[in-house]
Coordinates of C-alpha atoms in Angstrom, one line a residue:
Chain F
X134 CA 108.0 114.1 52.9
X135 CA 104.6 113.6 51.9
X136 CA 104.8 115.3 49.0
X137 CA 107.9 112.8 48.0
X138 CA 104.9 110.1 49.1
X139 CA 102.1 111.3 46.8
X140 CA 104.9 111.3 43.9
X141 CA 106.1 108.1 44.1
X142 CA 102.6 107.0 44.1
X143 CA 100.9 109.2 41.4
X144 CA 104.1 108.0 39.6
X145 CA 103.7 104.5 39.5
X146 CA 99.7 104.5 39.3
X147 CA 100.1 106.6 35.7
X148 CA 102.9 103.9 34.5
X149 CA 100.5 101.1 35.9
X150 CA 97.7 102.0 34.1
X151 CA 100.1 102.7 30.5
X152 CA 101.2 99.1 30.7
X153 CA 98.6 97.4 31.5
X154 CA 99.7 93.6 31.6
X155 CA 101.8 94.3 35.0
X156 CA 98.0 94.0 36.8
X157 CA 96.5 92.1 34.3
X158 CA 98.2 88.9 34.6
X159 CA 98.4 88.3 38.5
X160 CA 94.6 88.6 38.2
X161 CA 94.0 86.0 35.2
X162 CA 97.0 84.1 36.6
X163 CA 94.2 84.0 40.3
X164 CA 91.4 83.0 38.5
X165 CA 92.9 80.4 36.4
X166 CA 94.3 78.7 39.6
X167 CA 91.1 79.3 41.2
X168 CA 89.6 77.3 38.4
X169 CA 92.0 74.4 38.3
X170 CA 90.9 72.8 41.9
X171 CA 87.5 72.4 41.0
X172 CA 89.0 70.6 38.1
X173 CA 91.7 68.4 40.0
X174 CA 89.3 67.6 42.9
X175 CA 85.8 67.2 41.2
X176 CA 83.0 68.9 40.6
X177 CA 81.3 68.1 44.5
X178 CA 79.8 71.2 45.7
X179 CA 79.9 70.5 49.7
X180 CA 83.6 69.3 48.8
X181 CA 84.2 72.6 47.2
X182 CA 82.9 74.8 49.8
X183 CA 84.8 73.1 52.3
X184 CA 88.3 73.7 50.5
X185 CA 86.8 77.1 49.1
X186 CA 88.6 79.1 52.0
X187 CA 91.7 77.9 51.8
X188 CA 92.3 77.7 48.0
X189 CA 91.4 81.6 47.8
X190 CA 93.7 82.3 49.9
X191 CA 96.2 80.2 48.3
X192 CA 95.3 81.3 45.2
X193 CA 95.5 85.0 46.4
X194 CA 98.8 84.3 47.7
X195 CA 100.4 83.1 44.4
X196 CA 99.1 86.0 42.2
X197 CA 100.7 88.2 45.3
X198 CA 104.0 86.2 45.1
X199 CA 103.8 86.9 40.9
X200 CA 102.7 90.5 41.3
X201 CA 105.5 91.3 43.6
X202 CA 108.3 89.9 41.8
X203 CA 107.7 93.1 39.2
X204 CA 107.4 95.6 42.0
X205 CA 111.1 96.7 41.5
X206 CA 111.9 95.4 38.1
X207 CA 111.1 97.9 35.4
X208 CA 112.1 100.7 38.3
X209 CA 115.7 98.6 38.5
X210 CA 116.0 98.0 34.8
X211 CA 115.7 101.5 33.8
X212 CA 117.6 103.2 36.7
X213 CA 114.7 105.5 38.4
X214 CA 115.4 103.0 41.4
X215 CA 118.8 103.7 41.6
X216 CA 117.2 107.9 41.4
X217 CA 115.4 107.2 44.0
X218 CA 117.7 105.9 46.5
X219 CA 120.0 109.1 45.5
X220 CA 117.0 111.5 46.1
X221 CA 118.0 112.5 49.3
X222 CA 113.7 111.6 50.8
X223 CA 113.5 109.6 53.1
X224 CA 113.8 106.0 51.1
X225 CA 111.3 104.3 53.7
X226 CA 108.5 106.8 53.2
X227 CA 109.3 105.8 49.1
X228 CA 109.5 102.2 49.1
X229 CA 105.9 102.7 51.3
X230 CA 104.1 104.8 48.2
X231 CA 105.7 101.9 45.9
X232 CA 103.9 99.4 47.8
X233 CA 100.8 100.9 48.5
X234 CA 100.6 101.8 44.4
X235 CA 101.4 98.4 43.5
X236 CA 98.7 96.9 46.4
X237 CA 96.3 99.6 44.8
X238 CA 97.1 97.9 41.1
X239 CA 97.2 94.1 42.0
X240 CA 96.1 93.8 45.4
X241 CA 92.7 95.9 45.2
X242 CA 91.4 94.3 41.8
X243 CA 91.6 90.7 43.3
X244 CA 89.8 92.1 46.0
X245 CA 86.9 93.2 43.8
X246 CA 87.1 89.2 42.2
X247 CA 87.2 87.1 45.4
X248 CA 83.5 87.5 45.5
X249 CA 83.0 86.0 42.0
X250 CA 85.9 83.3 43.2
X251 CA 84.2 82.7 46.3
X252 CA 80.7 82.3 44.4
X253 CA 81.8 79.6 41.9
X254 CA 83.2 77.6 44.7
X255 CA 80.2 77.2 46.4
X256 CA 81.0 79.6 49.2
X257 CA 78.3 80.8 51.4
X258 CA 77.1 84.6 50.5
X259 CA 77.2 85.5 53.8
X260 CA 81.2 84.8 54.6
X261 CA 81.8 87.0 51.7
X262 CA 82.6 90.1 53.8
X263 CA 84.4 88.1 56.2
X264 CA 86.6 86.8 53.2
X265 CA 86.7 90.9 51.4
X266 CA 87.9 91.9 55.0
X267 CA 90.8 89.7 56.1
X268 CA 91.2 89.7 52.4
X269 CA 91.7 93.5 52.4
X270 CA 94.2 93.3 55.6
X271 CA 96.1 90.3 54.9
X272 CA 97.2 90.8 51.2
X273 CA 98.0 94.8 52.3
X274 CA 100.5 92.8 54.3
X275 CA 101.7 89.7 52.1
X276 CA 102.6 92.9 49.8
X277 CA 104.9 94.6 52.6
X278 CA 106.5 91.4 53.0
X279 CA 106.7 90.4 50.0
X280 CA 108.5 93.5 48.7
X281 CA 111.4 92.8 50.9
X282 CA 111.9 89.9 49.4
X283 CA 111.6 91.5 45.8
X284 CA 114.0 94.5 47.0
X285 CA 116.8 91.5 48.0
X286 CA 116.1 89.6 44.3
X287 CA 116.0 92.7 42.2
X288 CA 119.3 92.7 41.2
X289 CA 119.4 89.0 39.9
X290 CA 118.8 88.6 36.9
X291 CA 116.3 85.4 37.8
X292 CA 115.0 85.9 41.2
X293 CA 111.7 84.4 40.5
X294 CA 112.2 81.2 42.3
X295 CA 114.5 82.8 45.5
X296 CA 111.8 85.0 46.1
X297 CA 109.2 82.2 46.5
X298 CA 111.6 80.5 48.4
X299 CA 112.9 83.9 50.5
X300 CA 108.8 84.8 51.3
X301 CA 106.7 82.2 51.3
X302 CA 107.3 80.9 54.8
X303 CA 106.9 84.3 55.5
X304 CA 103.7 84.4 54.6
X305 CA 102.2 81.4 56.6
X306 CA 101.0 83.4 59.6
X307 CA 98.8 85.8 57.0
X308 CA 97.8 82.3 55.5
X309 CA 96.8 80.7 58.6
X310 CA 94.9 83.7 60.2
X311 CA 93.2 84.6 56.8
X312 CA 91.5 81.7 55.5
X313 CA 90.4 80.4 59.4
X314 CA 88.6 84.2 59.4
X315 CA 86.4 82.8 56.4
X316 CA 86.4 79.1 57.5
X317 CA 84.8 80.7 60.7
X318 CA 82.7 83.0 58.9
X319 CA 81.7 79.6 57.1
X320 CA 80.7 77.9 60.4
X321 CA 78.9 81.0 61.3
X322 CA 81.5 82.0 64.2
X323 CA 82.7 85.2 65.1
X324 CA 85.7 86.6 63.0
X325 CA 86.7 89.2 65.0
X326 CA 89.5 87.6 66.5
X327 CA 91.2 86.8 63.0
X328 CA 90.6 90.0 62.3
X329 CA 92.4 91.6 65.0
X330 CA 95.2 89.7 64.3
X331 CA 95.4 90.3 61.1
X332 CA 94.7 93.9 61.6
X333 CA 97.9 93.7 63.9
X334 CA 100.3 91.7 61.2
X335 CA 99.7 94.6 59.3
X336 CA 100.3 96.9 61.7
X337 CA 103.4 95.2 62.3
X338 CA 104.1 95.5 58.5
X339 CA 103.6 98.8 57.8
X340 CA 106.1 99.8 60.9
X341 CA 109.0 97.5 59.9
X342 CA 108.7 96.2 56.2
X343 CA 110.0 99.8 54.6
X344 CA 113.1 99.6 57.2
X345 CA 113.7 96.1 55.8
X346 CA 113.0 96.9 52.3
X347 CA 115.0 100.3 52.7
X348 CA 118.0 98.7 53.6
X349 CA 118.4 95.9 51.1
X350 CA 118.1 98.3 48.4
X351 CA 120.6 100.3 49.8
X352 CA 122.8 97.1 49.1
X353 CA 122.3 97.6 45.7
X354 CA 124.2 100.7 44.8
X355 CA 127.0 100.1 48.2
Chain Q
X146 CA 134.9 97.8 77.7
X147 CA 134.7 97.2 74.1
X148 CA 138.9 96.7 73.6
X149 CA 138.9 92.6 73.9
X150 CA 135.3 93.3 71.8
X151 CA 137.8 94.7 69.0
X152 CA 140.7 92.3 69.8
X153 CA 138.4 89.6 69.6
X154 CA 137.1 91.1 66.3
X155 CA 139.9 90.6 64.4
X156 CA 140.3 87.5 62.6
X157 CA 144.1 87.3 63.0
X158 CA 143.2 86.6 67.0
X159 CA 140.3 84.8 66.8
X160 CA 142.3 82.1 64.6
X161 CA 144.6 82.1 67.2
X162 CA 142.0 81.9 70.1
X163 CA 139.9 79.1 68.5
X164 CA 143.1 77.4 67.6
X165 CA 143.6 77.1 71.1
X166 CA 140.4 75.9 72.7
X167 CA 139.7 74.2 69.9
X168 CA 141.2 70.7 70.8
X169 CA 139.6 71.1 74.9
X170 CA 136.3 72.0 73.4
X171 CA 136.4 68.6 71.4
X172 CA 137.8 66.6 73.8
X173 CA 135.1 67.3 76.2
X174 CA 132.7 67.1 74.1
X175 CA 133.1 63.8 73.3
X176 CA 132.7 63.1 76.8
X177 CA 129.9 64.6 77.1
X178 CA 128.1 63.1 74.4
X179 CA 129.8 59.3 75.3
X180 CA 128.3 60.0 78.9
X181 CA 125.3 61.3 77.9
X182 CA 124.6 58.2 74.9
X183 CA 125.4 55.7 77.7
X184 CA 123.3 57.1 80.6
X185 CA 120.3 57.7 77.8
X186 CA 120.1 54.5 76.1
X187 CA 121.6 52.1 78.8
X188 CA 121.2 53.4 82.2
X189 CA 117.7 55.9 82.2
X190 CA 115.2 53.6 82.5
X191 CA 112.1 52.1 80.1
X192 CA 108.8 54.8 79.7
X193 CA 105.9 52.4 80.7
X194 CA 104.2 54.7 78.3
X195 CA 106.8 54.8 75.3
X196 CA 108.8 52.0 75.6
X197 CA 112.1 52.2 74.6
X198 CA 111.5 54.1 71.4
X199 CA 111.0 57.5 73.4
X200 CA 115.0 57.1 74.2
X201 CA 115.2 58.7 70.3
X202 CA 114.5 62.0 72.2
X203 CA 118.3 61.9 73.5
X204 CA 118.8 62.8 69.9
X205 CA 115.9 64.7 68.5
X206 CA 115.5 67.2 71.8
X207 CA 118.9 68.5 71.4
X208 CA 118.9 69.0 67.3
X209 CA 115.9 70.8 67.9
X210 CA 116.9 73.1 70.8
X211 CA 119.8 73.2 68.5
X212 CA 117.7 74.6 65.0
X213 CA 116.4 77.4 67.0
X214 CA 119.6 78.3 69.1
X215 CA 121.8 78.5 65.6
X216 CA 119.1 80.8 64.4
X217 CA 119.4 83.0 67.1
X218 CA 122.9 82.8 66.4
X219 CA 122.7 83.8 63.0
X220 CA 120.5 86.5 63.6
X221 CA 122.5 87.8 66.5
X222 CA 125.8 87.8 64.2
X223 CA 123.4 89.7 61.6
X224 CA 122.7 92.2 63.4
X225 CA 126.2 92.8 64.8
X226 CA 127.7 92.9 60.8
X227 CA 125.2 95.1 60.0
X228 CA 125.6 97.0 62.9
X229 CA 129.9 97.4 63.3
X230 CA 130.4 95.8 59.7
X231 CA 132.3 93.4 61.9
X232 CA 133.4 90.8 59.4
X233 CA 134.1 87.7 62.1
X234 CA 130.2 87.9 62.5
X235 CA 129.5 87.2 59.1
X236 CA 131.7 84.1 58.8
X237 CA 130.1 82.9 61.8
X238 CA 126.5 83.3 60.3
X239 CA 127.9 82.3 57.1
X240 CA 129.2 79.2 58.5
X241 CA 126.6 78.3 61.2
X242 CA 123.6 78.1 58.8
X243 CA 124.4 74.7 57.1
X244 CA 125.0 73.1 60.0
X245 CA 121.3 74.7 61.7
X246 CA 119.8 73.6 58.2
X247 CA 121.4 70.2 59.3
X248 CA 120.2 69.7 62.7
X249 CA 116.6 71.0 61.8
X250 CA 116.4 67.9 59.4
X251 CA 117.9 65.7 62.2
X252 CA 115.2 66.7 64.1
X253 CA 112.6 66.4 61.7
X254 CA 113.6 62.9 60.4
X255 CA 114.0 61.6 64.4
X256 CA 110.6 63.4 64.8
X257 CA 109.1 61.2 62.0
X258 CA 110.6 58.2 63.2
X259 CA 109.3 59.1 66.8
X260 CA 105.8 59.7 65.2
X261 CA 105.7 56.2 63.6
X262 CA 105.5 53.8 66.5
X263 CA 103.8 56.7 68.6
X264 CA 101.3 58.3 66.7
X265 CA 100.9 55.2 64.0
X266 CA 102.1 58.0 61.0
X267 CA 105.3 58.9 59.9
X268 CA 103.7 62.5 59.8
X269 CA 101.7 64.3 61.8
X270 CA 100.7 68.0 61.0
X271 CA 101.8 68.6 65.1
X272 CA 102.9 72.5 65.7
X273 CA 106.3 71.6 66.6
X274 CA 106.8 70.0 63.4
X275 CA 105.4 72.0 61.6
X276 CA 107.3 74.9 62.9
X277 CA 110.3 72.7 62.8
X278 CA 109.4 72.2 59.0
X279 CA 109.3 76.2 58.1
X280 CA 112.4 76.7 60.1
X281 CA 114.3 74.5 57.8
X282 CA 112.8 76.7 54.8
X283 CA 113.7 79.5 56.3
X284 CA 117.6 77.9 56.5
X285 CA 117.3 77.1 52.5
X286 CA 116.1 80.4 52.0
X287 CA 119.0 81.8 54.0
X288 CA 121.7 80.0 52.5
X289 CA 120.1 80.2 48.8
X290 CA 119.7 84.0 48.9
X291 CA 123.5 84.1 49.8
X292 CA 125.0 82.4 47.6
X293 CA 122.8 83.7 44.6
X294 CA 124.1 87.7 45.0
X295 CA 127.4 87.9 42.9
X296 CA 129.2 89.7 45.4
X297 CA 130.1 88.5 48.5
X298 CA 130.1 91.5 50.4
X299 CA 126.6 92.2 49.2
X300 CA 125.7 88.5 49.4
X301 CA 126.3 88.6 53.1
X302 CA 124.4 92.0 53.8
X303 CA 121.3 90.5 52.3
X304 CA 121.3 87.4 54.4
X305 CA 122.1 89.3 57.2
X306 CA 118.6 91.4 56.9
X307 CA 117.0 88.3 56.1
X308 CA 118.0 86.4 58.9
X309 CA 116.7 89.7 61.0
X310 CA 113.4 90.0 58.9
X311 CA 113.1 86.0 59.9
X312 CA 113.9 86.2 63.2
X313 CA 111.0 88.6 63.7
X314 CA 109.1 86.6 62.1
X315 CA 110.0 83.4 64.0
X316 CA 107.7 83.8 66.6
X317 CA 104.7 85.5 64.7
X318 CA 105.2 81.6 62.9
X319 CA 105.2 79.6 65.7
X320 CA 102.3 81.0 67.5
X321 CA 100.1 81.1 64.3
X322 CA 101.0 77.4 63.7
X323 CA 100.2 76.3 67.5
X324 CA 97.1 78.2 67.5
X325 CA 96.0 76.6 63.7
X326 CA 97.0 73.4 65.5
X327 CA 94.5 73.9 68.3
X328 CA 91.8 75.0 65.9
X329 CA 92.3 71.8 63.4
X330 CA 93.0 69.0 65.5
X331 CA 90.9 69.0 68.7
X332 CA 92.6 66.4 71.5
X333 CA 92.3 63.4 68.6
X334 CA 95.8 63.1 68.9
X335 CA 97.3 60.9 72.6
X336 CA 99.6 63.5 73.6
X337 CA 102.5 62.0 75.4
X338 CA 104.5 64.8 76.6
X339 CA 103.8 65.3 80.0
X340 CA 105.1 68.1 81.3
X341 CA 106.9 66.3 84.4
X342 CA 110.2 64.0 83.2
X343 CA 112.2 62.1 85.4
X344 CA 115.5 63.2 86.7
X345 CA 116.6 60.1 85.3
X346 CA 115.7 60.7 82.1
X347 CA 116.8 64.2 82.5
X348 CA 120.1 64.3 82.9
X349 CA 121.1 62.3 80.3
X350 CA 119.1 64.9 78.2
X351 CA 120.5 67.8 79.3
X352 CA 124.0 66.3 79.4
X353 CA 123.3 65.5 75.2
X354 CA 122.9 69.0 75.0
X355 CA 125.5 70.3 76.4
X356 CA 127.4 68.0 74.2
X357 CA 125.4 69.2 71.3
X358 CA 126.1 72.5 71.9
X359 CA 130.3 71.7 72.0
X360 CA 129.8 69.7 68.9
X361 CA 128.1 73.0 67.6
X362 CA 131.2 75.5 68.6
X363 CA 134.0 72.5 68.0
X364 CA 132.7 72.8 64.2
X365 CA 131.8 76.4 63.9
X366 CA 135.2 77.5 65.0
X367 CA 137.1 75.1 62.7
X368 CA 134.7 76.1 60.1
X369 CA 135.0 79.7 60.9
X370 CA 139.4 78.8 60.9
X371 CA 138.8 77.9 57.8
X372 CA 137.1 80.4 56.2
X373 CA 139.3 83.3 57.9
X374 CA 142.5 81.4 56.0
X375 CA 140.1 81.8 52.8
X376 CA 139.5 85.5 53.2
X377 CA 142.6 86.5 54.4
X378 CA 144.7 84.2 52.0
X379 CA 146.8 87.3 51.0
X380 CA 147.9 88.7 54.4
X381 CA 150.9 88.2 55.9
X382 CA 149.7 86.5 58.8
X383 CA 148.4 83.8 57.0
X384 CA 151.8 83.4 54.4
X385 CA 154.1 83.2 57.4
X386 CA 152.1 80.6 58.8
X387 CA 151.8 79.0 55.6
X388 CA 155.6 79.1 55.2
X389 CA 156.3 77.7 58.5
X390 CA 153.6 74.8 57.5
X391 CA 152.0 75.6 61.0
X392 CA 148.2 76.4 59.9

């Protein structure tokens, strides 16, 4: 079983890094968005690091939302999906090492940019590891949830826009708890709490997203 | 134990069944809801607080006890299709959602009219709204993700896990939102529901939701009639009746 795990991942890190727009463009696609409120809203620093917590985790949410949607594709497009499903391992602990890969390739690099994000909006150094932290738990888990939504689209041929619409108000509770860790951090309160919580979403996630995701690609090939 | 579970399960007798109770459903819940209208608007009395404009609860309490008890609905009907593949579960979550979509925007427009004379702003970011406003994209999601899978056998078992994944997350949702409320909008808001309401204005209340409730099932179960004659169009159930013109 774990074996089966460290394939599926080793897998999809080596195609990751052979086609290398899959990560690329979630990332360009966060800092351009990232870039554009400064631009709609002015160039009013105080303004800026008022908003700055909740437009990087908006931000960070989108690029999650775009990133996901290719989670399955390629996989569905060229049957290894369909292999996968027939393999006879256990299709949660799979769909668990696809994840964690694609979090690894999307998730982790706009990590490693939030604090340049977070700089040119004015944001306070010092709420910068609050922001990497709930950063770090929250979009480990936007990615579990997400991927259930991608594993009910992949079959259609355009499933962009369902899946914004399937996972989006899914992801309001990661939202909410994320960006009032860094607003606190910002105020110079305790973040602990947030954390917790979002420590526990995630948790939550990593128990029951593979079921979910599991099952609906079972649907597939019924 | 689980023989009138299976009797009830097939869609021949549960035509028959709703058939039935159909007509005693409706007519007493247009009783209900005549009783409950006239004792709400005519007979409960005037909130020296509200006015007369709180009287729009009568309509926007029940819708939205109503948005979250079709959900549950759904999702309990989910779970039983996935579980037995029982089909008459399906058609009822298949045929319950528009109608939940429906009475979460009843409730969210009578909330907004509610909000304009109270809180002076047709919308207020309040939890309850708010929550009110994510159930009904949860509905659209529901309904669009069914409709978009080609098949409708693989359609229905895709709605049917994300009406489970949403109703976990139902909850998760509704806390976060109350507890972003608290941390955004310290007391600046009056508010105005005290926890205590008069048994005059109670009754009326609960007797619109009882009504609500009937109006619910009276149109589910014709709904679901209808549906069940769609399905099982080539049976011979449903041609004998058809011959006999007695559908």
């Amino acid at each position: 079983m774990i074996k089966s795990f460290i394939a599926v991942l080793r897998r999809d890190l080596l195609v990751a890094a052979r086609r290398r727009s899959d990560w690329l463009n979630p990332l360009v696609f966060y800092v351009i968005v990232v870039t554009l409120f400064p631009l709609g809203i002015g160039p009013d620093g105080d303004l800026l690091r008022q908003i700055a917590p909740g437009v990087l985790w908006v931000a960070a949410l989108l690029a999650t939302l775009l990133a996901i949607e290719g989670l399955f594709r390629s996989d569905y497009d060229d049957g290894s999906l369909e292999q996968l499903v027939l393999s006879g391992q256990p299709l949660t602990v799979l769909v668990l090492a696809k994840v964690l890969a694609h979090w690894l390739i999307t998730g982790l690099p706009l990590l490693l940019l939030s604090p340049l994000m977070a700089i040119i909006l004015q944001l306070n150094l010092t709420s910068i590891p609050a922001l990497l932290a709930s950063l770090l738990l929250g979009t480990l888990t936007l990615s579990l949830i997400g991927a259930i939504g991608a594993a009910l689209t992949v079959s259609l041929r355009r499933g962009g826009v369902l899946l914004a619409l399937l996972i989006l108000p899914l992801f309001i509770p990661v939202l909410i708890f994320g960006s009032s860790a860094v607003i606190a951090a910002e105020g110079g309160f305790a973040v602990e709490g947030q954390l917790s919580l979002l420590g526990a979403l995630c948790l939550l996630a990593v128990a029951f997203a593979p079921l979910a995701i599991a099952a609906s690609l079972r649907i597939i090939w019924e | 134990m689980f023989q009138w579970f299976h009797r009830l399960a097939s869609l021949k007798n549960f035509y028959r069944l709703a058939e039935i109770i159909t007509p005693w459903l409706t007519v007493i819940c247009a009783g209900l809801l005549a009783v409950g209208l006239y004792r709400g608007l005519v007979v409960a009395p005037t909130d020296y607080e509200q006015g007369e404009s709180y009287r729009i609860i009568y309509v926007h309490v029940p819708s939205a006890w109503m948005s979250m008890f079709i959900y549950m609905v759904i999702a309990f009907c989910s779970a039983i299709y996935l579980i037995w593949k029982m089909k008459l579960a399906d058609i009822v979550a298949q045929v319950s959602a528009p109608m939940g979509a429906a009475f979460t925007f009843l409730a969210l427009s009578t909330g907004s009219l509610w909000g304009k004379p109270m809180w002076g702003t047709w919308w207020e970011w309040d939890a309850r709204l708010t929550s009110e406003l994510i159930l009904l994209f949860l509905y659209i999601g529901y309904m669009a993700l069914r409709n978009a899978l080609d098949s409708p056998a693989a359609g229905a078992k895709a709605a049917a896990i994300l009406a489970l994944v949403g109703v976990v997350n139902i909850p998760i949702i509704h806390y976060s939102v109350e507890w972003w409320n608290t941390l955004h909008q310290p007391a600046s808001i009056t508010k105005f529901d005290t926890p205590s309401i008069h048994i005059s204005m109670l009754i009326p209340l609960l007797l619109m939701a009882l009504g609500f409730k009937l109006f619910y099932l009276v149109n589910m179960l014709s709904k679901t009639r209808s549906v069940i004659l769609e399905r099982e169009a080539s049976t011979s159930w449903v041609r004998s009746r058809l011959q006999e013109n007695k559908l």
